[in-house]
């Protein structure tokens, strides 16, 4: 017998392990297989034929998040971000607030880790935030179509607990 107010789980993945969520307009996702070798594991980070990320990589960073750290919310007017987690477990949340977007007002939530290598491309105008889900440092590589402009950053920010985005990090 069910307990009153129990909620049935909805399908989130197919039998092949693919997410059933629809990506926000312009967001691209590409899972990358790990290549098991005789001395370890090799993972390709980017190939042009994957059709993900900017046509030309102009800037790349490696970022480390402390345990439980949240880096949210930020958005770029011109910059394309492509994120690849290389250590730990990170939640990446995207919010589409673009006026002309077919997915305006919608969210994407990704749980990313080294165990299932995935590239996520975030187009301009998408608000995004990251949270380290691990009890140790997690890190990611982020590459861009434009280099960072020190004198005029293409960075717009809101606090992680803003009520302007319908998502709260926990």
mmCIF file of C-alpha atoms in Angstrom:
data_model
loop_
_atom_site.group_PDB
_atom_site.id
_atom_site.type_symbol
_atom_site.label_atom_id
_atom_site.label_comp_id
_atom_site.label_asym_id
_atom_site.label_seq_id
_atom_site.Cartn_x
_atom_site.Cartn_y
_atom_site.Cartn_z
ATOM 1 C CA UNK A 1 0.000 0.000 0.000
ATOM 2 C CA UNK A 2 1.302 3.440 -0.914
ATOM 3 C CA UNK A 3 1.887 6.135 1.652
ATOM 4 C CA UNK A 4 -0.287 9.172 1.039
ATOM 5 C CA UNK A 5 1.440 11.940 -1.003
ATOM 6 C CA UNK A 6 4.085 9.546 -2.396
ATOM 7 C CA UNK A 7 5.228 10.695 -5.854
ATOM 8 C CA UNK A 8 6.064 8.230 -8.618
ATOM 9 C CA UNK A 9 9.406 8.754 -10.358
ATOM 10 C CA UNK A 10 9.247 9.950 -13.968
ATOM 11 C CA UNK A 11 11.503 8.496 -16.656
ATOM 12 C CA UNK A 12 14.800 10.421 -16.876
ATOM 13 C CA UNK A 13 16.866 8.067 -19.091
ATOM 14 C CA UNK A 14 16.230 5.608 -21.903
ATOM 15 C CA UNK A 15 17.192 1.938 -21.688
ATOM 16 C CA UNK A 16 20.417 2.952 -23.511
ATOM 17 C CA UNK A 17 21.283 5.429 -20.746
ATOM 18 C CA UNK A 18 20.444 8.549 -22.787
ATOM 19 C CA UNK A 19 18.774 11.472 -21.033
ATOM 20 C CA UNK A 20 15.131 12.091 -21.894
ATOM 21 C CA UNK A 21 15.472 15.845 -21.195
ATOM 22 C CA UNK A 22 15.251 18.263 -24.110
ATOM 23 C CA UNK A 23 18.277 20.533 -24.406
ATOM 24 C CA UNK A 24 17.792 24.287 -24.293
ATOM 25 C CA UNK A 25 17.918 25.887 -27.751
ATOM 26 C CA UNK A 26 21.544 26.151 -28.900
ATOM 27 C CA UNK A 27 22.976 23.963 -26.112
ATOM 28 C CA UNK A 28 25.001 21.007 -27.390
ATOM 29 C CA UNK A 29 25.978 17.833 -25.538
ATOM 30 C CA UNK A 30 28.454 15.167 -26.622
ATOM 31 C CA UNK A 31 29.383 12.162 -24.511
ATOM 32 C CA UNK A 32 32.923 10.975 -25.052
ATOM 33 C CA UNK A 33 34.020 7.364 -24.565
ATOM 34 C CA UNK A 34 36.927 6.579 -22.275
ATOM 35 C CA UNK A 35 39.606 4.585 -24.063
ATOM 36 C CA UNK A 36 41.012 1.906 -21.769
ATOM 37 C CA UNK A 37 44.703 1.320 -22.520
ATOM 38 C CA UNK A 38 47.288 -1.062 -21.119
ATOM 39 C CA UNK A 39 48.629 1.667 -18.838
ATOM 40 C CA UNK A 40 45.541 3.735 -17.966
ATOM 41 C CA UNK A 41 42.669 5.666 -19.518
ATOM 42 C CA UNK A 42 42.735 8.143 -22.411
ATOM 43 C CA UNK A 43 39.892 10.556 -23.108
ATOM 44 C CA UNK A 44 39.693 12.776 -26.168
ATOM 45 C CA UNK A 45 38.635 16.290 -25.170
ATOM 46 C CA UNK A 46 37.745 17.725 -28.560
ATOM 47 C CA UNK A 47 37.535 16.793 -32.226
ATOM 48 C CA UNK A 48 36.242 19.172 -34.929
ATOM 49 C CA UNK A 49 33.930 16.542 -36.442
ATOM 50 C CA UNK A 50 31.963 16.343 -33.156
ATOM 51 C CA UNK A 51 30.361 19.688 -34.107
ATOM 52 C CA UNK A 52 30.450 20.954 -30.531
ATOM 53 C CA UNK A 53 32.093 24.052 -29.160
ATOM 54 C CA UNK A 54 33.228 27.109 -31.072
ATOM 55 C CA UNK A 55 34.668 26.822 -34.578
ATOM 56 C CA UNK A 56 37.936 28.142 -33.234
ATOM 57 C CA UNK A 57 39.141 27.807 -29.655
ATOM 58 C CA UNK A 58 40.512 31.213 -28.631
ATOM 59 C CA UNK A 59 40.921 30.780 -24.866
ATOM 60 C CA UNK A 60 40.959 27.840 -22.439
ATOM 61 C CA UNK A 61 40.967 27.611 -18.638
ATOM 62 C CA UNK A 62 41.207 24.899 -16.002
ATOM 63 C CA UNK A 63 39.061 25.662 -12.948
ATOM 64 C CA UNK A 64 38.998 23.948 -9.555
ATOM 65 C CA UNK A 65 35.963 24.107 -7.266
ATOM 66 C CA UNK A 66 36.417 23.478 -3.548
ATOM 67 C CA UNK A 67 34.157 20.847 -1.910
ATOM 68 C CA UNK A 68 30.526 21.980 -2.076
ATOM 69 C CA UNK A 69 31.447 25.256 -3.802
ATOM 70 C CA UNK A 70 28.885 27.023 -5.992
ATOM 71 C CA UNK A 71 29.835 29.271 -8.899
ATOM 72 C CA UNK A 72 26.556 30.872 -9.982
ATOM 73 C CA UNK A 73 24.953 32.621 -11.725
ATOM 74 C CA UNK A 74 26.727 34.045 -14.764
ATOM 75 C CA UNK A 75 25.964 34.729 -18.408
ATOM 76 C CA UNK A 76 27.825 35.992 -21.467
ATOM 77 C CA UNK A 77 26.477 38.182 -24.269
ATOM 78 C CA UNK A 78 28.996 37.008 -26.888
ATOM 79 C CA UNK A 79 31.075 34.191 -25.456
ATOM 80 C CA UNK A 80 30.429 30.480 -26.076
ATOM 81 C CA UNK A 81 31.474 28.244 -23.159
ATOM 82 C CA UNK A 82 32.319 24.566 -23.626
ATOM 83 C CA UNK A 83 32.748 22.663 -20.359
ATOM 84 C CA UNK A 84 34.409 19.299 -19.707
ATOM 85 C CA UNK A 85 34.740 17.897 -16.167
ATOM 86 C CA UNK A 86 38.105 16.218 -15.587
ATOM 87 C CA UNK A 87 37.925 15.419 -11.863
ATOM 88 C CA UNK A 88 35.176 14.929 -9.294
ATOM 89 C CA UNK A 89 31.444 15.457 -9.750
ATOM 90 C CA UNK A 90 29.863 18.750 -10.816
ATOM 91 C CA UNK A 91 26.260 19.830 -11.280
ATOM 92 C CA UNK A 92 25.842 22.260 -14.191
ATOM 93 C CA UNK A 93 22.538 24.149 -14.314
ATOM 94 C CA UNK A 94 21.471 26.171 -17.369
ATOM 95 C CA UNK A 95 18.606 28.669 -17.513
ATOM 96 C CA UNK A 96 17.317 30.139 -20.763
ATOM 97 C CA UNK A 97 16.212 33.765 -20.360
ATOM 98 C CA UNK A 98 16.692 34.736 -24.026
ATOM 99 C CA UNK A 99 13.678 36.690 -25.294
ATOM 100 C CA UNK A 100 13.674 35.073 -28.761
ATOM 101 C CA UNK A 101 14.390 31.488 -27.657
ATOM 102 C CA UNK A 102 12.020 28.550 -28.192
ATOM 103 C CA UNK A 103 13.109 27.264 -24.754
ATOM 104 C CA UNK A 104 12.779 30.578 -22.850
ATOM 105 C CA UNK A 105 12.093 29.971 -19.155
ATOM 106 C CA UNK A 106 13.341 26.375 -19.215
ATOM 107 C CA UNK A 107 16.185 24.709 -17.289
ATOM 108 C CA UNK A 108 18.730 21.979 -18.029
ATOM 109 C CA UNK A 109 20.458 20.227 -15.120
ATOM 110 C CA UNK A 110 23.505 18.061 -15.866
ATOM 111 C CA UNK A 111 25.411 15.852 -13.426
ATOM 112 C CA UNK A 112 28.901 15.655 -14.910
ATOM 113 C CA UNK A 113 31.924 13.605 -13.896
ATOM 114 C CA UNK A 114 35.053 11.961 -15.221
ATOM 115 C CA UNK A 115 33.246 8.625 -15.111
ATOM 116 C CA UNK A 116 30.992 9.580 -18.041
ATOM 117 C CA UNK A 117 32.976 12.179 -19.998
ATOM 118 C CA UNK A 118 30.697 14.781 -21.581
ATOM 119 C CA UNK A 119 31.197 18.085 -23.380
ATOM 120 C CA UNK A 120 28.492 20.735 -22.903
ATOM 121 C CA UNK A 121 28.415 23.855 -25.100
ATOM 122 C CA UNK A 122 26.587 26.874 -23.674
ATOM 123 C CA UNK A 123 25.621 29.561 -26.189
ATOM 124 C CA UNK A 124 25.544 33.280 -25.367
ATOM 125 C CA UNK A 125 22.571 34.433 -23.308
ATOM 126 C CA UNK A 126 22.176 31.245 -21.234
ATOM 127 C CA UNK A 127 22.580 31.758 -17.473
ATOM 128 C CA UNK A 128 24.670 29.006 -15.928
ATOM 129 C CA UNK A 129 25.929 27.868 -12.577
ATOM 130 C CA UNK A 130 28.103 25.053 -11.295
ATOM 131 C CA UNK A 131 28.213 23.221 -7.988
ATOM 132 C CA UNK A 132 30.851 20.787 -6.789
ATOM 133 C CA UNK A 133 28.951 17.722 -5.553
ATOM 134 C CA UNK A 134 32.057 16.004 -4.241
ATOM 135 C CA UNK A 135 33.698 15.984 -0.793
ATOM 136 C CA UNK A 136 37.019 16.895 -2.390
ATOM 137 C CA UNK A 137 38.027 19.316 -5.140
ATOM 138 C CA UNK A 138 36.400 18.923 -8.544
ATOM 139 C CA UNK A 139 37.747 20.521 -11.689
ATOM 140 C CA UNK A 140 36.803 21.250 -15.261
ATOM 141 C CA UNK A 141 38.228 22.625 -18.469
ATOM 142 C CA UNK A 142 36.338 25.463 -20.124
ATOM 143 C CA UNK A 143 37.217 26.655 -23.603
ATOM 144 C CA UNK A 144 35.835 29.680 -25.415
ATOM 145 C CA UNK A 145 35.373 31.235 -28.828
ATOM 146 C CA UNK A 146 36.767 34.591 -27.579
ATOM 147 C CA UNK A 147 39.662 35.397 -25.274
ATOM 148 C CA UNK A 148 38.832 36.987 -21.930
ATOM 149 C CA UNK A 149 38.897 40.788 -22.134
ATOM 150 C CA UNK A 150 40.467 41.994 -18.907
ATOM 151 C CA UNK A 151 39.401 45.631 -19.366
ATOM 152 C CA UNK A 152 35.779 44.786 -20.297
ATOM 153 C CA UNK A 153 34.768 41.235 -19.306
ATOM 154 C CA UNK A 154 31.771 39.650 -21.056
ATOM 155 C CA UNK A 155 30.522 38.477 -17.655
ATOM 156 C CA UNK A 156 27.106 39.211 -16.174
ATOM 157 C CA UNK A 157 26.366 37.897 -12.674
ATOM 158 C CA UNK A 158 23.537 37.191 -10.263
ATOM 159 C CA UNK A 159 23.878 35.725 -6.743
ATOM 160 C CA UNK A 160 23.483 31.941 -6.434
ATOM 161 C CA UNK A 161 20.326 32.389 -4.334
ATOM 162 C CA UNK A 162 18.578 34.833 -6.688
ATOM 163 C CA UNK A 163 14.816 34.514 -7.107
ATOM 164 C CA UNK A 164 15.124 35.639 -10.760
ATOM 165 C CA UNK A 165 16.097 32.092 -11.825
ATOM 166 C CA UNK A 166 13.715 29.230 -10.927
ATOM 167 C CA UNK A 167 16.408 26.997 -9.409
ATOM 168 C CA UNK A 168 17.997 26.848 -5.969
ATOM 169 C CA UNK A 169 21.322 25.118 -5.395
ATOM 170 C CA UNK A 170 21.263 22.833 -2.335
#
